[in-house]
PDB file of C-alpha atoms and ligand atoms in Angstrom:
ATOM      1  CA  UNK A   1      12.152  -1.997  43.539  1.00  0.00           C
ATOM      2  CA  UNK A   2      11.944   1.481  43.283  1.00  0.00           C
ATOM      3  CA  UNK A   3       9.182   3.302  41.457  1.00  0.00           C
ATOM      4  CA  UNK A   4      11.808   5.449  39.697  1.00  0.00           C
ATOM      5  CA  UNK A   5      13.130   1.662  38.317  1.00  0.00           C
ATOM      6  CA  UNK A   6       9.837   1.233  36.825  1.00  0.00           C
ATOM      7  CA  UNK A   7       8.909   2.263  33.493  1.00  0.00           C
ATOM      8  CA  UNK A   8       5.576   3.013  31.612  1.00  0.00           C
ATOM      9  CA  UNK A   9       4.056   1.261  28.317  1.00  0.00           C
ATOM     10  CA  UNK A  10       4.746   4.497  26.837  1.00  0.00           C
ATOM     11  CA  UNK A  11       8.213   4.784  28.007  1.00  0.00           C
ATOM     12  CA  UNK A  12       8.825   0.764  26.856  1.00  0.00           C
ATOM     13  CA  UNK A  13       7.659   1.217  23.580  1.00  0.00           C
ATOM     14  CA  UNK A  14       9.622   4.655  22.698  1.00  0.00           C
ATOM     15  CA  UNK A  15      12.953   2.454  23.952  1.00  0.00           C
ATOM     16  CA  UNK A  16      12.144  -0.590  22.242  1.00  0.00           C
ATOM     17  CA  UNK A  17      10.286   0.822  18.842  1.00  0.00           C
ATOM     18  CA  UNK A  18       7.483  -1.968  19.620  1.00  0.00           C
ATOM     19  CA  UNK A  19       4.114  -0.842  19.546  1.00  0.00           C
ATOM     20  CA  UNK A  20       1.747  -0.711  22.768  1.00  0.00           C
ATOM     21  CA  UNK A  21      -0.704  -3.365  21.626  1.00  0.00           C
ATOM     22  CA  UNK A  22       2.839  -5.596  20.734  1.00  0.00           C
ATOM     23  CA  UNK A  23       3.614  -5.332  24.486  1.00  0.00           C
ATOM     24  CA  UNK A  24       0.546  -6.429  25.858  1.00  0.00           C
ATOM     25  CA  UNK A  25       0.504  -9.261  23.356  1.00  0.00           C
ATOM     26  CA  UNK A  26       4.181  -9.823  24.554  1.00  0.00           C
ATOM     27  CA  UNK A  27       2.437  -9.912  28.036  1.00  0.00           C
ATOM     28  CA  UNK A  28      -0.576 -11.969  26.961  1.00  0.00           C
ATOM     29  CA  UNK A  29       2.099 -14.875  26.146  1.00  0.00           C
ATOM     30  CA  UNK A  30       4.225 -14.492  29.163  1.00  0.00           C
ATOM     31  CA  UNK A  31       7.078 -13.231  27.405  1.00  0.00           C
ATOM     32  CA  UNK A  32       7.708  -9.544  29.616  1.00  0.00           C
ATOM     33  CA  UNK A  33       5.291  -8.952  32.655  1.00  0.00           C
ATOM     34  CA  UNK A  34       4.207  -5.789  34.579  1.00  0.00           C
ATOM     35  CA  UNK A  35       3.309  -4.864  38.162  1.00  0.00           C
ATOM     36  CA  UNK A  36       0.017  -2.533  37.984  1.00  0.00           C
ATOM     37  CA  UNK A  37      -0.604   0.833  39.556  1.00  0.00           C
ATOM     38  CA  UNK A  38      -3.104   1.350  42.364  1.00  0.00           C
ATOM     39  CA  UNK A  39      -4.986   3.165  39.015  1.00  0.00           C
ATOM     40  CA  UNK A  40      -3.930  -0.372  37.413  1.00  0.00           C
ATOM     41  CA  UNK A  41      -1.029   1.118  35.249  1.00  0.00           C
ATOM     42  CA  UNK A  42       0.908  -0.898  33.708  1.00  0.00           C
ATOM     43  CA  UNK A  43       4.937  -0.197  35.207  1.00  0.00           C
ATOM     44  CA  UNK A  44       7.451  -2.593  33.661  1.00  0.00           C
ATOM     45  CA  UNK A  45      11.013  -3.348  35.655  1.00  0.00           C
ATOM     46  CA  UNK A  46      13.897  -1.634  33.204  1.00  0.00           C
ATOM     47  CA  UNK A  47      15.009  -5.066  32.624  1.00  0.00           C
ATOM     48  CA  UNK A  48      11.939  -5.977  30.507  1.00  0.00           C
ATOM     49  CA  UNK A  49      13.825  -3.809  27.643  1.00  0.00           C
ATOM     50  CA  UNK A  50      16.826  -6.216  27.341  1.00  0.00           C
ATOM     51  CA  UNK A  51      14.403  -9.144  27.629  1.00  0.00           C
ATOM     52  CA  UNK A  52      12.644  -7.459  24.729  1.00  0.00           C
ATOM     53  CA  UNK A  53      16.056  -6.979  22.796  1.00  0.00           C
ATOM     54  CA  UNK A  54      15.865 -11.146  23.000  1.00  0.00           C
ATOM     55  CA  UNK A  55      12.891 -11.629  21.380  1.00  0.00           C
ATOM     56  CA  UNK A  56      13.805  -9.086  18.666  1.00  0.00           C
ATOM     57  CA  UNK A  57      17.509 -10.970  18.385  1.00  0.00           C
ATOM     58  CA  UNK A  58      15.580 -14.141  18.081  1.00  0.00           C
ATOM     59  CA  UNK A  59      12.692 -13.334  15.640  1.00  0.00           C
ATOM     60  CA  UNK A  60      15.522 -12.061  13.399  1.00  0.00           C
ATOM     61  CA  UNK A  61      16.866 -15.573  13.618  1.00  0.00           C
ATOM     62  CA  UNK A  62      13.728 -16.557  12.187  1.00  0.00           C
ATOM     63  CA  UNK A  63      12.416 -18.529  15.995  1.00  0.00           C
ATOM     64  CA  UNK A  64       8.775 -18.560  16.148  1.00  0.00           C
ATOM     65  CA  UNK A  65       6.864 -16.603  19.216  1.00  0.00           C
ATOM     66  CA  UNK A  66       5.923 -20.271  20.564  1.00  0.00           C
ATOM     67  CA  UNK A  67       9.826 -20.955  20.740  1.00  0.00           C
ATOM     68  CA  UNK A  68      10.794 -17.661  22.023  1.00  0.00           C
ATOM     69  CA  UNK A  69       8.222 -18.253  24.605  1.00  0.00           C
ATOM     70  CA  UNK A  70      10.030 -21.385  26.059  1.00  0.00           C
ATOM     71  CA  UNK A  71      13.613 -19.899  25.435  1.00  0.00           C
ATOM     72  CA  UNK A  72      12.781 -17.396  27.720  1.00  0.00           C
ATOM     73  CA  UNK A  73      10.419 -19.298  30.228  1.00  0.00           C
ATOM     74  CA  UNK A  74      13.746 -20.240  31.641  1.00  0.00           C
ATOM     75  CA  UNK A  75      14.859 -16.950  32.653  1.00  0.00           C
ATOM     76  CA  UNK A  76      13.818 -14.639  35.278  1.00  0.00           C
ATOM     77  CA  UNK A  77      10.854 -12.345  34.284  1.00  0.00           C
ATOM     78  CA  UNK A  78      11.904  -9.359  36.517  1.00  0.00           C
ATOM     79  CA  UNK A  79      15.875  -9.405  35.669  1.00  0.00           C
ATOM     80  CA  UNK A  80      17.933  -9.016  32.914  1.00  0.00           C
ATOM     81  CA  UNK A  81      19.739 -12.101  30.948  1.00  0.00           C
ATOM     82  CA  UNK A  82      22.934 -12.413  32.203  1.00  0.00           C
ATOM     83  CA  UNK A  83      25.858 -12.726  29.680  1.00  0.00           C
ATOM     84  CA  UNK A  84      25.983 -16.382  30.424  1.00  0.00           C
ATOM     85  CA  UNK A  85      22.378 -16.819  30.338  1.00  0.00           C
ATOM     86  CA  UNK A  86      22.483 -14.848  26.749  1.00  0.00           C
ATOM     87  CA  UNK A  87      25.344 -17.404  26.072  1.00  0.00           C
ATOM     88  CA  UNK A  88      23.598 -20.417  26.705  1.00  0.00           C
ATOM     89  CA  UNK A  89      20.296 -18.951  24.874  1.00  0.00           C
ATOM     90  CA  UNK A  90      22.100 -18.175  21.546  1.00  0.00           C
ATOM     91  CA  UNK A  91      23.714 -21.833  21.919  1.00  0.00           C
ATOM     92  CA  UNK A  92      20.489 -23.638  21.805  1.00  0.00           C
ATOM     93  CA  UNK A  93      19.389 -21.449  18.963  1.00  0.00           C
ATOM     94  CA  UNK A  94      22.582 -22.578  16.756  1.00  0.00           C
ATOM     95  CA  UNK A  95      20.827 -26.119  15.619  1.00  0.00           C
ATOM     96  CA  UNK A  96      17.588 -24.353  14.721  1.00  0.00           C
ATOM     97  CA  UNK A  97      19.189 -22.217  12.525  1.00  0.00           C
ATOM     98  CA  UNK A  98      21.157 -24.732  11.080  1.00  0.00           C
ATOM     99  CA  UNK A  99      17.850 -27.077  10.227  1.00  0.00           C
ATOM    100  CA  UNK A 100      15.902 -23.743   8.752  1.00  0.00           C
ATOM    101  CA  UNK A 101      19.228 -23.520   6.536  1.00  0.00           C
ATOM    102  CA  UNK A 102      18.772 -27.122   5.467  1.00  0.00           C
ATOM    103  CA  UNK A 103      15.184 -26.551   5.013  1.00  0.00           C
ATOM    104  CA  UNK A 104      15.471 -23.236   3.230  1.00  0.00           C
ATOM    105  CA  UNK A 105      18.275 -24.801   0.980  1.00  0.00           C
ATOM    106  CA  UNK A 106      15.920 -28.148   0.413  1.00  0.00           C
ATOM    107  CA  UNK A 107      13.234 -25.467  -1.244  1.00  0.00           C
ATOM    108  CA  UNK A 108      15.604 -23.827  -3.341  1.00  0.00           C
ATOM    109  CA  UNK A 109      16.897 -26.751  -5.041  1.00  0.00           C
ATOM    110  CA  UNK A 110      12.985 -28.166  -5.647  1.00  0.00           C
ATOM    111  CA  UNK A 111      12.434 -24.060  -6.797  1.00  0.00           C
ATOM    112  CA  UNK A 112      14.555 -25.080  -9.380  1.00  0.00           C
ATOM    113  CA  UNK A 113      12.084 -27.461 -10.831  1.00  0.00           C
ATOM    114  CA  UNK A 114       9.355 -24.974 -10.257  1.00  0.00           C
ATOM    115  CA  UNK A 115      11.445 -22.298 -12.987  1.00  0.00           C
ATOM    116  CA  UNK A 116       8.850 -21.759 -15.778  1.00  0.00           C
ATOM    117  CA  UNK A 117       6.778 -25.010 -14.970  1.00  0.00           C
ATOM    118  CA  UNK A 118       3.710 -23.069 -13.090  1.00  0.00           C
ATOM    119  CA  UNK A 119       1.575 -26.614 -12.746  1.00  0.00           C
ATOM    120  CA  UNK A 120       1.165 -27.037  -8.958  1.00  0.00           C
ATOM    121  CA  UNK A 121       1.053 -31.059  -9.502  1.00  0.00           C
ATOM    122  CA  UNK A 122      -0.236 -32.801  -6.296  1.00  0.00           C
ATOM    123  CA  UNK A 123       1.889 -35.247  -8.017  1.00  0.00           C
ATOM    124  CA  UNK A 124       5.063 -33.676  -9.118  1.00  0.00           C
ATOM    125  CA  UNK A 125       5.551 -30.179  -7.316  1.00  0.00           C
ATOM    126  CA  UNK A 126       7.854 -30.777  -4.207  1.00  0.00           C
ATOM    127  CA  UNK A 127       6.890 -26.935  -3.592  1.00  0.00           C
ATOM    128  CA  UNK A 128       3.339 -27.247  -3.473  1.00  0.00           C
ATOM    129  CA  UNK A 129       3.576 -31.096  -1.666  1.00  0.00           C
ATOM    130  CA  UNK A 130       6.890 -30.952  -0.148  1.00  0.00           C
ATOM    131  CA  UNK A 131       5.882 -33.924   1.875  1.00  0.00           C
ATOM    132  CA  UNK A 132       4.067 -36.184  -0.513  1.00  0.00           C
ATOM    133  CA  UNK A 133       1.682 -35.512   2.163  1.00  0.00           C
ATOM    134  CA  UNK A 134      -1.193 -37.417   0.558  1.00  0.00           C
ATOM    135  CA  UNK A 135       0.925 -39.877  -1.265  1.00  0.00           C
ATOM    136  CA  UNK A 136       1.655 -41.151   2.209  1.00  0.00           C
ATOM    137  CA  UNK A 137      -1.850 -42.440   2.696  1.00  0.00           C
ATOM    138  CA  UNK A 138      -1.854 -44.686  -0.446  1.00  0.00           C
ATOM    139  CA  UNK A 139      -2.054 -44.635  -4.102  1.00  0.00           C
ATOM    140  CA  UNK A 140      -5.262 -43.033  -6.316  1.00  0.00           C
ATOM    141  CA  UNK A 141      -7.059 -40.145  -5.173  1.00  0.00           C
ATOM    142  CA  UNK A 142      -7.349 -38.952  -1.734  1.00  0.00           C
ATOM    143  CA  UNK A 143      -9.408 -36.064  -1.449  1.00  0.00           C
ATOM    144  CA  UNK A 144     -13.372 -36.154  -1.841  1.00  0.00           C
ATOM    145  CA  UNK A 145     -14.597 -33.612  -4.456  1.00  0.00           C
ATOM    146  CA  UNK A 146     -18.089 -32.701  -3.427  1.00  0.00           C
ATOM    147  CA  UNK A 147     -20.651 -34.245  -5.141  1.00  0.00           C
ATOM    148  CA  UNK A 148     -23.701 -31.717  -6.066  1.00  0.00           C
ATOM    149  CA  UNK A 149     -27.205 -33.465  -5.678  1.00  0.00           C
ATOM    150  CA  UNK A 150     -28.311 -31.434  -8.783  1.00  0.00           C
ATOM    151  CA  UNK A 151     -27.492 -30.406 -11.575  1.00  0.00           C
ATOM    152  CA  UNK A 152     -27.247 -26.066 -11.270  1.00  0.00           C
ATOM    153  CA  UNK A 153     -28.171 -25.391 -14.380  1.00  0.00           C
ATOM    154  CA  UNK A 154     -30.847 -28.318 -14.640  1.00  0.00           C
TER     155      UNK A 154
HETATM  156  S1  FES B   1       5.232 -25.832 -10.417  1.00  0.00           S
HETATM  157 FE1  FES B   1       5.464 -27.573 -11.668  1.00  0.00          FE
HETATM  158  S2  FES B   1       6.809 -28.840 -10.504  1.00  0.00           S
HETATM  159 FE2  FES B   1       6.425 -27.142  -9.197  1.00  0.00          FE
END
């Protein structure tokens, strides 16, 4: 590669609008990668910028950094996606979106509830306790309130 085909952090974040400190983050979790200077530059392939256009595409889709991560673990770090790599990448990311609709949907109809109400029951609020997470491990109470030894104002 030629050394005119590499481009600075300064040159990546002007074409992407990402900050320098997002980059090296970005870096940090494997998602673009650099070569270094003999001065230990930084000099990203030209690719990295459509790699970077991915993660943008798929945190607008709502995908997590953690799932971007292993969407694009697949791909080569150095090269471009291909159209049918880009393709096959937006396929997988169809049935996520369609359970974040379900799940966004599944709060909106329990927000309903929520209209005016303002409690936050452990017990009734499917916002606050979507999952019945306590209820799971039995009935009665299920979190310890600290008991104090003395009494504060004794
Ligand atoms: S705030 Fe009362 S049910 Fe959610």
């Amino acid at each position: 590669m030629k050394a005119t085909d590499l481009l600075t952090i300064g040159e990546v974040s002007r074409r992407s609008g990402l900050a320098t400190s997002t980059l090296r983050y970005y870096e940090t979790l494997g998602l673009i990668r650099s070569s270094r200077t003999a001065g230990d530059r930084r000099r990203y392939p030209r690719a990295v910028l459509r790699r970077l256009a991915v993660v943008r595409s798929a945190q607008n889709v709502g995908l997590s950094l953690d799932e971007i991560v292993s969407t694009l673990s697949e791909l080569d770090p150095d090269a471009a996606p291909t159209k049918k790599q880009w393709s096959r990448i937006s396929a997988q990311w169809r049935p996520l979106l369609a359970q974040r609709i379900s799940d966004l949907e599944a709060i909106r109809d329990n927000l309903d509830s929520c209209i005016g109400c303002g409690c936050l029951s452990m017990r009734q609020c499917a916002l606050y306790n979507p999952q019945d997470e306590l209820g799971d491990q039995g009935s009665g109470p299920r979190r310890k309130v600290p008991v104090l030894d003395e009494d504060p104002h004794g």
